[in-house]
Amino acid sequence: MIGIIGAMEVEIAHLRDQMQDTRVETVSGIDFYCGRIRGREVVLAKCGIGKVFAALCAQTMILKFGVECIVNSGVAGTLTSELHIGDVAIATACVQHDMDTSPLGDPYGLLSGINVVELPADQTMVQALDRVCREAGVNHRLGPVATGDQFVHTMERRRWISDTFGAVAVEMEAGAIAHVCYVNRVPFAVIRVISDEASGEAQIDYASFVKKAAATSSDIALRWLAA
Ligand code: ADE
């Protein structure tokens, strides 16, 4: 069974519409939709916004539904001049930009205990998503995706995150899903479509483009399931 996680209703609605033989199980307040999409067994969930909800959802998918892999699909702010609204970021790895034990001498983003900054995405899944994006004719980039419990909306923060981690997009859940997958040795991938520039008018752009961006991300996930 494949796990697919979106943070918000708009990030899962399109996928749920395509699900057949759907049954729902609620765990810890999260609805898990089990069924078939494009002929594949899938459990789909809206986890809620932020790292804690995302981690709780990923761990439940692993322990209760026994998923073989997890895909996180949704929207993000761009961190690079190569990605604009509507373009696609495929994570090669995830980092948590708000994890900071630097006063103790650690590098920014170090995940204490497992001692890594970058959580690598599954290479086979990344390559398949890269192919899907090329076939779909969307402008896309592969690179690290940065996660934190904050909506990034200033050029200063945007620059700091891109300079510190070399990340191409910023959002609020993927790094937590990646963290859970890493400790459980479950392969994961992240599809994020740009909804805003993570600076300046980010809030306004986000409100205008979130729906379209989320639909594009779902479309890439559907193409990947069908491939
Ligand atoms: N998701 C979409 N845009 C975002 C931003 N600018 N910061 C954090 N998460 C986001």
PDB file of C-alpha atoms in Angstrom, residues 20-201:
ATOM      1  CA  GLN A  20     -12.346   3.866  -5.825  1.00  0.00           C
ATOM      2  CA  ASP A  21     -13.778   1.525  -3.180  1.00  0.00           C
ATOM      3  CA  THR A  22     -13.012   4.133  -0.549  1.00  0.00           C
ATOM      4  CA  ARG A  23     -13.281   3.319   3.129  1.00  0.00           C
ATOM      5  CA  VAL A  24     -12.378   5.725   5.919  1.00  0.00           C
ATOM      6  CA  GLU A  25     -10.681   5.088   9.246  1.00  0.00           C
ATOM      7  CA  THR A  26     -10.100   7.885  11.723  1.00  0.00           C
ATOM      8  CA  VAL A  27      -7.035   7.757  13.967  1.00  0.00           C
ATOM      9  CA  SER A  28      -5.997  10.587  16.320  1.00  0.00           C
ATOM     10  CA  GLY A  29      -8.458  12.900  14.575  1.00  0.00           C
ATOM     11  CA  ILE A  30      -7.015  12.261  11.091  1.00  0.00           C
ATOM     12  CA  ASP A  31      -9.200  10.610   8.424  1.00  0.00           C
ATOM     13  CA  PHE A  32      -7.340   7.924   6.477  1.00  0.00           C
ATOM     14  CA  TYR A  33      -8.978   7.160   3.108  1.00  0.00           C
ATOM     15  CA  CYS A  34      -8.117   3.668   1.890  1.00  0.00           C
ATOM     16  CA  GLY A  35      -8.895   2.537  -1.631  1.00  0.00           C
ATOM     17  CA  ARG A  36      -7.505   2.277  -5.162  1.00  0.00           C
ATOM     18  CA  ILE A  37      -6.231   5.152  -7.286  1.00  0.00           C
ATOM     19  CA  ARG A  38      -5.132   4.363 -10.861  1.00  0.00           C
ATOM     20  CA  GLY A  39      -5.283   0.675  -9.862  1.00  0.00           C
ATOM     21  CA  ARG A  40      -2.868   1.050  -6.912  1.00  0.00           C
ATOM     22  CA  GLU A  41      -3.724   0.433  -3.256  1.00  0.00           C
ATOM     23  CA  VAL A  42      -3.450   3.814  -1.525  1.00  0.00           C
ATOM     24  CA  VAL A  43      -4.035   5.288   1.902  1.00  0.00           C
ATOM     25  CA  LEU A  44      -4.572   9.036   1.596  1.00  0.00           C
ATOM     26  CA  ALA A  45      -4.729  11.541   4.452  1.00  0.00           C
ATOM     27  CA  LYS A  46      -4.959  15.240   5.205  1.00  0.00           C
ATOM     28  CA  CYS A  47      -2.547  15.543   8.106  1.00  0.00           C
ATOM     29  CA  GLY A  48      -3.045  19.199   9.060  1.00  0.00           C
ATOM     30  CA  ILE A  49      -0.490  21.992   8.937  1.00  0.00           C
ATOM     31  CA  GLY A  50       2.934  21.733  10.547  1.00  0.00           C
ATOM     32  CA  LYS A  51       5.547  19.198  11.522  1.00  0.00           C
ATOM     33  CA  VAL A  52       3.801  17.544  14.482  1.00  0.00           C
ATOM     34  CA  PHE A  53       0.625  16.698  12.553  1.00  0.00           C
ATOM     35  CA  ALA A  54       2.713  15.505   9.626  1.00  0.00           C
ATOM     36  CA  ALA A  55       4.840  13.237  11.831  1.00  0.00           C
ATOM     37  CA  LEU A  56       1.805  11.798  13.561  1.00  0.00           C
ATOM     38  CA  CYS A  57       0.187  11.035  10.222  1.00  0.00           C
ATOM     39  CA  ALA A  58       3.301   9.417   8.719  1.00  0.00           C
ATOM     40  CA  GLN A  59       3.898   7.250  11.780  1.00  0.00           C
ATOM     41  CA  THR A  60       0.265   6.101  11.744  1.00  0.00           C
ATOM     42  CA  MET A  61       0.507   5.210   8.059  1.00  0.00           C
ATOM     43  CA  ILE A  62       3.565   3.089   8.808  1.00  0.00           C
ATOM     44  CA  LEU A  63       2.359   1.357  11.989  1.00  0.00           C
ATOM     45  CA  LYS A  64      -1.342   0.952  11.286  1.00  0.00           C
ATOM     46  CA  PHE A  65      -1.520   0.730   7.486  1.00  0.00           C
ATOM     47  CA  GLY A  66       1.883  -0.838   6.783  1.00  0.00           C
ATOM     48  CA  VAL A  67       2.684   1.478   3.858  1.00  0.00           C
ATOM     49  CA  GLU A  68       5.616   0.497   1.625  1.00  0.00           C
ATOM     50  CA  CYS A  69       6.387   4.161   0.841  1.00  0.00           C
ATOM     51  CA  ILE A  70       5.011   7.651   1.450  1.00  0.00           C
ATOM     52  CA  VAL A  71       4.531  10.523  -0.998  1.00  0.00           C
ATOM     53  CA  ASN A  72       3.955  14.039   0.290  1.00  0.00           C
ATOM     54  CA  SER A  73       2.061  16.176  -2.218  1.00  0.00           C
ATOM     55  CA  GLY A  74       1.258  19.863  -1.855  1.00  0.00           C
ATOM     56  CA  VAL A  75       2.325  23.479  -2.266  1.00  0.00           C
ATOM     57  CA  ALA A  76       5.433  25.450  -1.277  1.00  0.00           C
ATOM     58  CA  GLY A  77       7.133  28.808  -1.429  1.00  0.00           C
ATOM     59  CA  THR A  78      10.028  29.090  -3.871  1.00  0.00           C
ATOM     60  CA  LEU A  79      13.600  29.671  -2.730  1.00  0.00           C
ATOM     61  CA  THR A  80      15.134  29.946  -6.188  1.00  0.00           C
ATOM     62  CA  SER A  81      14.845  32.196  -9.214  1.00  0.00           C
ATOM     63  CA  GLU A  82      14.512  28.991 -11.281  1.00  0.00           C
ATOM     64  CA  LEU A  83      11.091  28.135  -9.808  1.00  0.00           C
ATOM     65  CA  HIS A  84       8.057  30.404  -9.998  1.00  0.00           C
ATOM     66  CA  ILE A  85       4.370  30.039  -9.207  1.00  0.00           C
ATOM     67  CA  GLY A  86       3.024  26.865 -10.838  1.00  0.00           C
ATOM     68  CA  ASP A  87       6.465  25.224 -11.199  1.00  0.00           C
ATOM     69  CA  VAL A  88       7.321  21.961  -9.458  1.00  0.00           C
ATOM     70  CA  ALA A  89       9.942  21.069  -6.843  1.00  0.00           C
ATOM     71  CA  ILE A  90      10.834  17.407  -6.365  1.00  0.00           C
ATOM     72  CA  ALA A  91      12.813  16.886  -3.158  1.00  0.00           C
ATOM     73  CA  THR A  92      16.143  15.105  -3.385  1.00  0.00           C
ATOM     74  CA  ALA A  93      16.273  15.488   0.413  1.00  0.00           C
ATOM     75  CA  CYS A  94      14.452  17.268   3.216  1.00  0.00           C
ATOM     76  CA  VAL A  95      15.855  19.552   5.913  1.00  0.00           C
ATOM     77  CA  GLN A  96      14.215  21.153   8.954  1.00  0.00           C
ATOM     78  CA  HIS A  97      15.218  24.832   8.774  1.00  0.00           C
ATOM     79  CA  ASP A  98      13.820  25.642  12.245  1.00  0.00           C
ATOM     80  CA  MET A  99      15.788  22.894  14.030  1.00  0.00           C
ATOM     81  CA  ASP A 100      18.528  24.861  15.757  1.00  0.00           C
ATOM     82  CA  THR A 101      21.004  23.657  18.359  1.00  0.00           C
ATOM     83  CA  SER A 102      23.714  25.897  16.875  1.00  0.00           C
ATOM     84  CA  PRO A 103      24.424  27.553  20.282  1.00  0.00           C
ATOM     85  CA  LEU A 104      25.728  24.115  21.333  1.00  0.00           C
ATOM     86  CA  GLY A 105      28.121  24.016  18.376  1.00  0.00           C
ATOM     87  CA  ASP A 106      25.921  22.021  15.978  1.00  0.00           C
ATOM     88  CA  PRO A 107      25.275  22.915  12.340  1.00  0.00           C
ATOM     89  CA  TYR A 108      21.892  24.503  11.618  1.00  0.00           C
ATOM     90  CA  GLY A 109      19.198  21.899  11.004  1.00  0.00           C
ATOM     91  CA  LEU A 110      21.049  19.048  12.727  1.00  0.00           C
ATOM     92  CA  LEU A 111      18.583  16.412  13.891  1.00  0.00           C
ATOM     93  CA  SER A 112      20.059  15.438  17.225  1.00  0.00           C
ATOM     94  CA  GLY A 113      20.002  11.717  17.941  1.00  0.00           C
ATOM     95  CA  ILE A 114      20.135  10.648  14.314  1.00  0.00           C
ATOM     96  CA  ASN A 115      22.879  13.216  13.657  1.00  0.00           C
ATOM     97  CA  VAL A 116      21.922  14.224  10.131  1.00  0.00           C
ATOM     98  CA  VAL A 117      20.807  17.486   8.514  1.00  0.00           C
ATOM     99  CA  GLU A 118      19.607  16.114   5.163  1.00  0.00           C
ATOM    100  CA  LEU A 119      17.070  13.297   5.018  1.00  0.00           C
ATOM    101  CA  PRO A 120      17.472  11.762   1.540  1.00  0.00           C
ATOM    102  CA  ALA A 121      14.392  10.998  -0.552  1.00  0.00           C
ATOM    103  CA  ASP A 122      14.154   7.614  -2.267  1.00  0.00           C
ATOM    104  CA  GLN A 123      16.212   7.831  -5.458  1.00  0.00           C
ATOM    105  CA  THR A 124      14.002   5.514  -7.493  1.00  0.00           C
ATOM    106  CA  MET A 125      10.907   7.537  -6.616  1.00  0.00           C
ATOM    107  CA  VAL A 126      12.728  10.810  -7.341  1.00  0.00           C
ATOM    108  CA  GLN A 127      13.821   9.551 -10.767  1.00  0.00           C
ATOM    109  CA  ALA A 128      10.284   8.393 -11.569  1.00  0.00           C
ATOM    110  CA  LEU A 129       8.862  11.791 -10.539  1.00  0.00           C
ATOM    111  CA  ASP A 130      11.531  13.574 -12.567  1.00  0.00           C
ATOM    112  CA  ARG A 131      10.407  11.536 -15.602  1.00  0.00           C
ATOM    113  CA  VAL A 132       6.725  12.248 -14.910  1.00  0.00           C
ATOM    114  CA  CYS A 133       7.422  16.006 -14.708  1.00  0.00           C
ATOM    115  CA  ARG A 134       9.371  15.921 -17.981  1.00  0.00           C
ATOM    116  CA  GLU A 135       6.570  14.009 -19.705  1.00  0.00           C
ATOM    117  CA  ALA A 136       3.971  16.434 -18.277  1.00  0.00           C
ATOM    118  CA  GLY A 137       6.019  19.333 -19.673  1.00  0.00           C
ATOM    119  CA  VAL A 138       6.138  21.254 -16.377  1.00  0.00           C
ATOM    120  CA  ASN A 139       9.077  23.402 -15.345  1.00  0.00           C
ATOM    121  CA  HIS A 140      10.599  21.528 -12.447  1.00  0.00           C
ATOM    122  CA  ARG A 141      13.752  21.304 -10.365  1.00  0.00           C
ATOM    123  CA  LEU A 142      15.215  18.624  -8.146  1.00  0.00           C
ATOM    124  CA  GLY A 143      16.795  19.773  -4.889  1.00  0.00           C
ATOM    125  CA  PRO A 144      16.533  19.910  -1.115  1.00  0.00           C
ATOM    126  CA  VAL A 145      13.186  21.063   0.294  1.00  0.00           C
ATOM    127  CA  ALA A 146      13.208  22.963   3.600  1.00  0.00           C
ATOM    128  CA  THR A 147      10.547  22.486   6.277  1.00  0.00           C
ATOM    129  CA  GLY A 148       9.683  24.528   9.360  1.00  0.00           C
ATOM    130  CA  ASP A 149       6.745  25.538  11.507  1.00  0.00           C
ATOM    131  CA  GLN A 150       6.491  28.959   9.899  1.00  0.00           C
ATOM    132  CA  PHE A 151       5.047  30.553   6.763  1.00  0.00           C
ATOM    133  CA  VAL A 152       8.109  32.172   5.205  1.00  0.00           C
ATOM    134  CA  HIS A 153       7.280  35.653   3.935  1.00  0.00           C
ATOM    135  CA  THR A 154      10.396  37.829   4.127  1.00  0.00           C
ATOM    136  CA  MET A 155      13.340  37.996   1.732  1.00  0.00           C
ATOM    137  CA  GLU A 156      15.693  37.888   4.718  1.00  0.00           C
ATOM    138  CA  ARG A 157      14.368  34.494   5.943  1.00  0.00           C
ATOM    139  CA  ARG A 158      14.016  33.164   2.385  1.00  0.00           C
ATOM    140  CA  ARG A 159      17.688  34.000   1.679  1.00  0.00           C
ATOM    141  CA  TRP A 160      18.876  32.543   4.960  1.00  0.00           C
ATOM    142  CA  ILE A 161      17.147  29.236   4.287  1.00  0.00           C
ATOM    143  CA  SER A 162      18.353  28.977   0.695  1.00  0.00           C
ATOM    144  CA  ASP A 163      21.926  30.034   1.589  1.00  0.00           C
ATOM    145  CA  THR A 164      22.138  27.741   4.638  1.00  0.00           C
ATOM    146  CA  PHE A 165      20.611  24.592   3.141  1.00  0.00           C
ATOM    147  CA  GLY A 166      20.764  25.087  -0.649  1.00  0.00           C
ATOM    148  CA  ALA A 167      17.034  24.349  -0.667  1.00  0.00           C
ATOM    149  CA  VAL A 168      14.795  25.064  -3.663  1.00  0.00           C
ATOM    150  CA  ALA A 169      11.426  25.301  -1.861  1.00  0.00           C
ATOM    151  CA  VAL A 170      10.050  25.847   1.627  1.00  0.00           C
ATOM    152  CA  GLU A 171       6.975  24.380   3.265  1.00  0.00           C
ATOM    153  CA  MET A 172       5.772  23.044   6.610  1.00  0.00           C
ATOM    154  CA  GLU A 173       5.476  19.230   6.608  1.00  0.00           C
ATOM    155  CA  ALA A 174       7.834  17.314   4.304  1.00  0.00           C
ATOM    156  CA  GLY A 175      10.820  17.347   6.688  1.00  0.00           C
ATOM    157  CA  ALA A 176       8.726  15.780   9.444  1.00  0.00           C
ATOM    158  CA  ILE A 177       7.407  13.046   7.128  1.00  0.00           C
ATOM    159  CA  ALA A 178      10.981  12.479   5.949  1.00  0.00           C
ATOM    160  CA  HIS A 179      12.192  12.254   9.553  1.00  0.00           C
ATOM    161  CA  VAL A 180       9.592   9.602  10.424  1.00  0.00           C
ATOM    162  CA  CYS A 181      10.327   7.672   7.217  1.00  0.00           C
ATOM    163  CA  TYR A 182      14.084   7.842   7.884  1.00  0.00           C
ATOM    164  CA  VAL A 183      13.881   6.323  11.373  1.00  0.00           C
ATOM    165  CA  ASN A 184      11.438   3.650  10.133  1.00  0.00           C
ATOM    166  CA  ARG A 185      13.443   2.936   6.946  1.00  0.00           C
ATOM    167  CA  VAL A 186      10.440   3.660   4.728  1.00  0.00           C
ATOM    168  CA  PRO A 187      11.112   5.234   1.297  1.00  0.00           C
ATOM    169  CA  PHE A 188       9.555   8.650   0.720  1.00  0.00           C
ATOM    170  CA  ALA A 189       9.228  11.345  -1.940  1.00  0.00           C
ATOM    171  CA  VAL A 190       7.975  14.919  -1.987  1.00  0.00           C
ATOM    172  CA  ILE A 191       6.139  16.789  -4.754  1.00  0.00           C
ATOM    173  CA  ARG A 192       5.648  20.498  -4.098  1.00  0.00           C
ATOM    174  CA  VAL A 193       4.173  22.993  -6.525  1.00  0.00           C
ATOM    175  CA  ILE A 194       5.063  26.644  -6.020  1.00  0.00           C
ATOM    176  CA  SER A 195       2.209  28.796  -4.693  1.00  0.00           C
ATOM    177  CA  ASP A 196       4.221  31.919  -3.745  1.00  0.00           C
ATOM    178  CA  GLU A 197       7.642  33.570  -3.676  1.00  0.00           C
ATOM    179  CA  ALA A 198       8.099  33.190   0.123  1.00  0.00           C
ATOM    180  CA  SER A 199       8.704  36.946   0.360  1.00  0.00           C
ATOM    181  CA  GLY A 200       7.065  40.276  -0.446  1.00  0.00           C
ATOM    182  CA  GLU A 201       3.461  39.515  -1.353  1.00  0.00           C
TER     183      GLU A 201
END
